[in-house]
Amino acid sequence: MMAPPLYSRYNIERQAANYYTRNVFGKFQKQVTASTGYIINQDTEYQGRGLMFNLTSSLYENPKLFSVRVMMDEGVFQCSCHYFEMNGLVCAHIIRVMVHLNVQVIPQQYLLESWSEAATTSMARTGRLLEFGRPSTNTLKYNSLCRRLTWLASDACCNDDAYKILDEAIKVLEPAIAAAKRGVLPEQQATQRSEPPKQPATATGVLSDGLPQPQSTEMLRNPARVPKKGR
């Protein structure tokens, strides 16, 4: 299969083109394009492990600040936008930092096998396809949910009404999650609770969904005898 055209001459883009499916690479390439619009500055006052870089867009007034922490020896790149945790692709900010540091190869831990051409071809044969934007591993799902729920909690704790809304929502979600883990969808569980006890079906009984039901043995009768015609 012919490799898709490249936006840049970055080796990391060429690596991604050879690794990802064409659809996923298209999404990665959008991040490559977006990375060229960021101004990067190293945070020289950062006292933690590794290096810290701050990035702002050159296209907008009062742009949002993004921070990328890098531990080169471990091949770790962490961005405050958490795009990788949610989507499984490195973001434009990390790509900008990689280019700035002359990184030639994306670390393997940031190349999810589920988005690779080889894995997708295998899943197509088995009929099991993945949806982009939905985390594919337990770790990615956990990280994505933690980020979103932490944001909700930080907002809800500032107001009694907001806290009550979130608290009530959690109470509703807890049994629904437990049911889903057992393989019962929440709507199925609600239907089972709301349905009245079923009466024994008659010989011609039909439920509201229009499907004929098995006849009750108590209601079965032999058919009436019909006189034969003729002599």
CSV table of C-alpha atoms in Angstrom, one decimal:
chain,number,residue,atom,x,y,z
A,1,MET,CA,0.0,0.0,0.0
A,2,MET,CA,1.4,3.4,-1.0
A,3,ALA,CA,2.2,5.6,2.0
A,4,PRO,CA,0.1,8.8,2.4
A,5,PRO,CA,1.7,12.2,1.5
A,6,LEU,CA,3.6,13.9,4.3
A,7,TYR,CA,3.0,17.4,5.5
A,8,SER,CA,6.6,17.8,6.8
A,9,ARG,CA,10.0,16.2,6.6
A,10,TYR,CA,9.9,15.2,10.2
A,11,ASN,CA,11.0,11.6,10.7
A,12,ILE,CA,8.3,11.2,13.4
A,13,GLU,CA,5.7,11.9,10.8
A,14,ARG,CA,7.2,9.4,8.4
A,15,GLN,CA,7.3,6.9,11.2
A,16,ALA,CA,3.6,7.5,12.0
A,17,ALA,CA,2.7,7.2,8.3
A,18,ASN,CA,4.2,3.7,8.1
A,19,TYR,CA,2.7,2.6,11.4
A,20,TYR,CA,-0.9,3.9,11.6
A,21,THR,CA,-3.9,3.2,9.5
A,22,ARG,CA,-4.6,5.9,6.9
A,23,ASN,CA,-7.5,7.1,8.9
A,24,VAL,CA,-5.6,7.4,12.2
A,25,PHE,CA,-2.6,8.9,10.4
A,26,GLY,CA,-4.8,11.6,9.0
A,27,LYS,CA,-5.7,12.6,12.6
A,28,PHE,CA,-2.1,12.4,13.6
A,29,GLN,CA,-1.1,14.6,10.6
A,30,LYS,CA,-3.6,17.3,11.8
A,31,GLN,CA,-1.6,17.4,15.1
A,32,VAL,CA,1.6,17.8,13.1
A,33,THR,CA,0.1,20.7,11.2
A,34,ALA,CA,-1.2,22.3,14.4
A,35,SER,CA,2.2,22.0,16.0
A,36,THR,CA,3.7,24.6,13.7
A,37,GLY,CA,1.5,27.3,15.2
A,38,TYR,CA,3.0,27.1,18.7
A,39,ILE,CA,5.6,29.2,20.4
A,40,ILE,CA,7.8,27.1,22.7
A,41,ASN,CA,9.8,28.3,25.8
A,42,GLN,CA,11.6,26.1,28.3
A,43,ASP,CA,10.6,26.7,32.0
A,44,THR,CA,14.1,27.3,33.5
A,45,GLU,CA,12.6,27.6,37.0
A,46,TYR,CA,11.1,24.2,36.9
A,47,GLN,CA,12.5,22.1,39.8
A,48,GLY,CA,10.9,18.7,39.1
A,49,ARG,CA,12.2,15.7,37.2
A,50,GLY,CA,13.1,16.2,33.6
A,51,LEU,CA,12.4,19.3,31.5
A,52,MET,CA,9.3,21.5,31.4
A,53,PHE,CA,8.2,23.4,28.3
A,54,ASN,CA,5.5,26.0,28.0
A,55,LEU,CA,3.6,26.5,24.7
A,56,THR,CA,1.2,29.1,23.5
A,57,SER,CA,-0.5,29.5,20.2
A,58,SER,CA,0.9,32.2,17.8
A,59,LEU,CA,-2.4,32.6,16.1
A,60,TYR,CA,-4.6,34.0,18.9
A,61,GLU,CA,-4.6,36.9,21.4
A,62,ASN,CA,-4.3,35.7,25.1
A,63,PRO,CA,-3.8,32.1,24.0
A,64,LYS,CA,-4.1,29.2,26.5
A,65,LEU,CA,-0.9,28.0,28.0
A,66,PHE,CA,0.0,24.3,27.6
A,67,SER,CA,2.8,22.6,29.5
A,68,VAL,CA,4.8,19.6,28.4
A,69,ARG,CA,7.1,17.7,30.8
A,70,VAL,CA,9.8,15.6,29.2
A,71,MET,CA,12.0,12.9,30.7
A,72,MET,CA,14.3,12.0,27.8
A,73,ASP,CA,16.1,9.1,29.4
A,74,GLU,CA,12.7,7.3,29.9
A,75,GLY,CA,11.2,8.5,26.7
A,76,VAL,CA,8.3,10.2,28.6
A,77,PHE,CA,6.3,13.1,27.2
A,78,GLN,CA,3.4,14.4,29.3
A,79,CYS,CA,1.1,17.3,28.2
A,80,SER,CA,-1.4,19.2,30.3
A,81,CYS,CA,-4.0,18.8,27.5
A,82,HIS,CA,-4.1,15.0,28.1
A,83,TYR,CA,-4.9,14.4,24.4
A,84,PHE,CA,-2.9,11.2,24.4
A,85,GLU,CA,-4.8,9.9,27.5
A,86,MET,CA,-8.1,10.5,25.8
A,87,ASN,CA,-7.3,9.6,22.2
A,88,GLY,CA,-4.2,7.5,22.1
A,89,LEU,CA,-2.2,9.9,19.9
A,90,VAL,CA,0.5,12.4,20.8
A,91,CYS,CA,-0.8,15.9,20.7
A,92,ALA,CA,0.4,19.0,18.7
A,93,HIS,CA,2.2,20.3,21.8
A,94,ILE,CA,4.3,17.1,22.3
A,95,ILE,CA,5.1,17.0,18.6
A,96,ARG,CA,6.3,20.6,18.8
A,97,VAL,CA,8.5,19.7,21.8
A,98,MET,CA,9.8,16.6,20.0
A,99,VAL,CA,10.8,18.7,17.0
A,100,HIS,CA,12.4,21.3,19.3
A,101,LEU,CA,14.5,18.6,21.0
A,102,ASN,CA,15.4,17.0,17.7
A,103,VAL,CA,13.6,13.7,18.6
A,104,GLN,CA,13.7,11.5,15.6
A,105,VAL,CA,11.5,8.5,16.8
A,106,ILE,CA,8.2,8.5,18.6
A,107,PRO,CA,8.7,6.3,21.7
A,108,GLN,CA,7.0,2.9,21.3
A,109,GLN,CA,4.8,3.5,24.4
A,110,TYR,CA,3.1,6.3,22.4
A,111,LEU,CA,2.3,4.1,19.4
A,112,LEU,CA,-0.8,2.1,20.4
A,113,GLU,CA,-0.9,-1.2,18.6
A,114,SER,CA,-4.7,-0.9,18.3
A,115,TRP,CA,-4.3,2.0,15.8
A,116,SER,CA,-1.6,0.2,13.7
A,117,GLU,CA,-2.3,-1.0,10.2
A,118,ALA,CA,-1.4,-4.6,11.2
A,119,ALA,CA,-3.7,-4.7,14.2
A,120,THR,CA,-6.6,-3.2,12.3
A,121,THR,CA,-6.3,-5.6,9.5
A,122,SER,CA,-6.4,-8.5,12.0
A,123,MET,CA,-9.4,-7.0,13.7
A,124,ALA,CA,-11.2,-6.6,10.4
A,125,ARG,CA,-10.8,-10.4,9.8
A,126,THR,CA,-12.4,-11.1,13.2
A,127,GLY,CA,-15.1,-8.5,12.8
A,128,ARG,CA,-13.9,-6.5,15.8
A,129,LEU,CA,-13.1,-2.9,15.0
A,130,LEU,CA,-12.2,-0.1,17.3
A,131,GLU,CA,-13.7,3.4,17.3
A,132,PHE,CA,-11.3,6.3,17.3
A,133,GLY,CA,-11.7,8.7,20.2
A,134,ARG,CA,-12.8,5.9,22.5
A,135,PRO,CA,-9.8,4.7,24.7
A,136,SER,CA,-8.8,1.2,23.7
A,137,THR,CA,-7.1,0.0,26.9
A,138,ASN,CA,-8.1,0.0,30.6
A,139,THR,CA,-5.3,2.4,31.4
A,140,LEU,CA,-6.4,4.9,28.7
A,141,LYS,CA,-10.0,4.6,29.9
A,142,TYR,CA,-9.0,5.2,33.5
A,143,ASN,CA,-6.9,8.2,32.7
A,144,SER,CA,-9.6,9.7,30.5
A,145,LEU,CA,-12.3,9.3,33.1
A,146,CYS,CA,-10.1,10.6,35.9
A,147,ARG,CA,-9.3,13.8,34.1
A,148,ARG,CA,-13.0,14.5,33.3
A,149,LEU,CA,-14.4,13.5,36.7
A,150,THR,CA,-11.7,15.5,38.5
A,151,TRP,CA,-12.7,18.5,36.5
A,152,LEU,CA,-16.4,17.9,37.5
A,153,ALA,CA,-15.5,17.5,41.1
A,154,SER,CA,-13.5,20.7,41.2
A,155,ASP,CA,-16.4,22.6,39.8
A,156,ALA,CA,-19.1,20.9,41.9
A,157,CYS,CA,-17.3,21.4,45.3
A,158,CYS,CA,-17.6,25.2,44.9
A,159,ASN,CA,-21.4,25.3,45.1
A,160,ASP,CA,-23.9,23.4,47.2
A,161,ASP,CA,-26.4,23.0,44.4
A,162,ALA,CA,-23.7,21.8,42.0
A,163,TYR,CA,-22.4,19.4,44.6
A,164,LYS,CA,-25.9,18.0,45.1
A,165,ILE,CA,-26.4,17.5,41.4
A,166,LEU,CA,-23.1,15.6,41.0
A,167,ASP,CA,-23.7,13.6,44.2
A,168,GLU,CA,-27.2,12.5,43.0
A,169,ALA,CA,-25.8,11.6,39.5
A,170,ILE,CA,-23.1,9.4,41.1
A,171,LYS,CA,-25.8,7.6,43.1
A,172,VAL,CA,-27.6,6.9,39.8
A,173,LEU,CA,-24.5,5.8,38.0
A,174,GLU,CA,-23.2,3.4,40.7
A,175,PRO,CA,-25.9,0.7,40.2
A,176,ALA,CA,-25.9,1.3,36.4
A,177,ILE,CA,-22.1,0.7,36.2
A,178,ALA,CA,-22.5,-2.4,38.4
A,179,ALA,CA,-25.2,-3.7,36.1
A,180,ALA,CA,-23.1,-3.0,33.0
A,181,LYS,CA,-20.2,-5.0,34.5
A,182,ARG,CA,-22.6,-7.9,34.9
A,183,GLY,CA,-23.5,-7.6,31.2
A,184,VAL,CA,-26.9,-6.0,31.8
A,185,LEU,CA,-27.5,-2.7,30.0
A,186,PRO,CA,-29.0,0.1,32.2
A,187,GLU,CA,-32.1,0.4,30.0
A,188,GLN,CA,-32.7,-3.4,30.3
A,189,GLN,CA,-32.4,-3.1,34.0
A,190,ALA,CA,-34.9,-0.3,34.2
A,191,THR,CA,-37.3,-2.2,31.9
A,192,GLN,CA,-37.1,-5.2,34.2
A,193,ARG,CA,-38.0,-3.1,37.3
A,194,SER,CA,-40.9,-1.2,35.6
A,195,GLU,CA,-42.6,-4.1,33.9
A,196,PRO,CA,-45.7,-5.4,35.8
A,197,PRO,CA,-46.0,-9.1,36.4
A,198,LYS,CA,-47.1,-10.9,33.2
A,199,GLN,CA,-50.4,-12.6,33.1
A,200,PRO,CA,-50.7,-16.1,31.6
A,201,ALA,CA,-50.9,-15.7,27.9
A,202,THR,CA,-54.1,-16.8,26.1
A,203,ALA,CA,-54.0,-19.2,23.1
A,204,THR,CA,-53.9,-16.1,20.9
A,205,GLY,CA,-51.9,-14.0,23.3
A,206,VAL,CA,-49.7,-11.2,21.8
A,207,LEU,CA,-47.6,-8.8,23.8
A,208,SER,CA,-47.4,-5.1,23.2
A,209,ASP,CA,-44.4,-5.6,20.9
A,210,GLY,CA,-46.6,-7.6,18.5
A,211,LEU,CA,-44.7,-10.8,18.8
A,212,PRO,CA,-46.7,-14.0,19.5
A,213,GLN,CA,-46.0,-15.7,22.8
A,214,PRO,CA,-46.0,-19.3,23.7
A,215,GLN,CA,-49.4,-20.5,24.6
A,216,SER,CA,-50.2,-21.4,28.2
A,217,THR,CA,-50.8,-25.2,28.7
A,218,GLU,CA,-53.7,-24.4,31.0
A,219,MET,CA,-55.6,-22.6,28.3
A,220,LEU,CA,-55.1,-25.2,25.6
A,221,ARG,CA,-58.2,-27.0,24.5
A,222,ASN,CA,-58.9,-29.6,21.8
A,223,PRO,CA,-60.4,-28.0,18.7
A,224,ALA,CA,-64.2,-28.3,18.4
A,225,ARG,CA,-65.4,-31.2,16.3
A,226,VAL,CA,-66.8,-30.1,12.9
A,227,PRO,CA,-69.4,-32.3,11.1
A,228,LYS,CA,-68.0,-33.8,7.9
A,229,LYS,CA,-69.5,-32.6,4.7
A,230,GLY,CA,-71.3,-35.0,2.4
A,231,ARG,CA,-72.7,-38.3,3.4
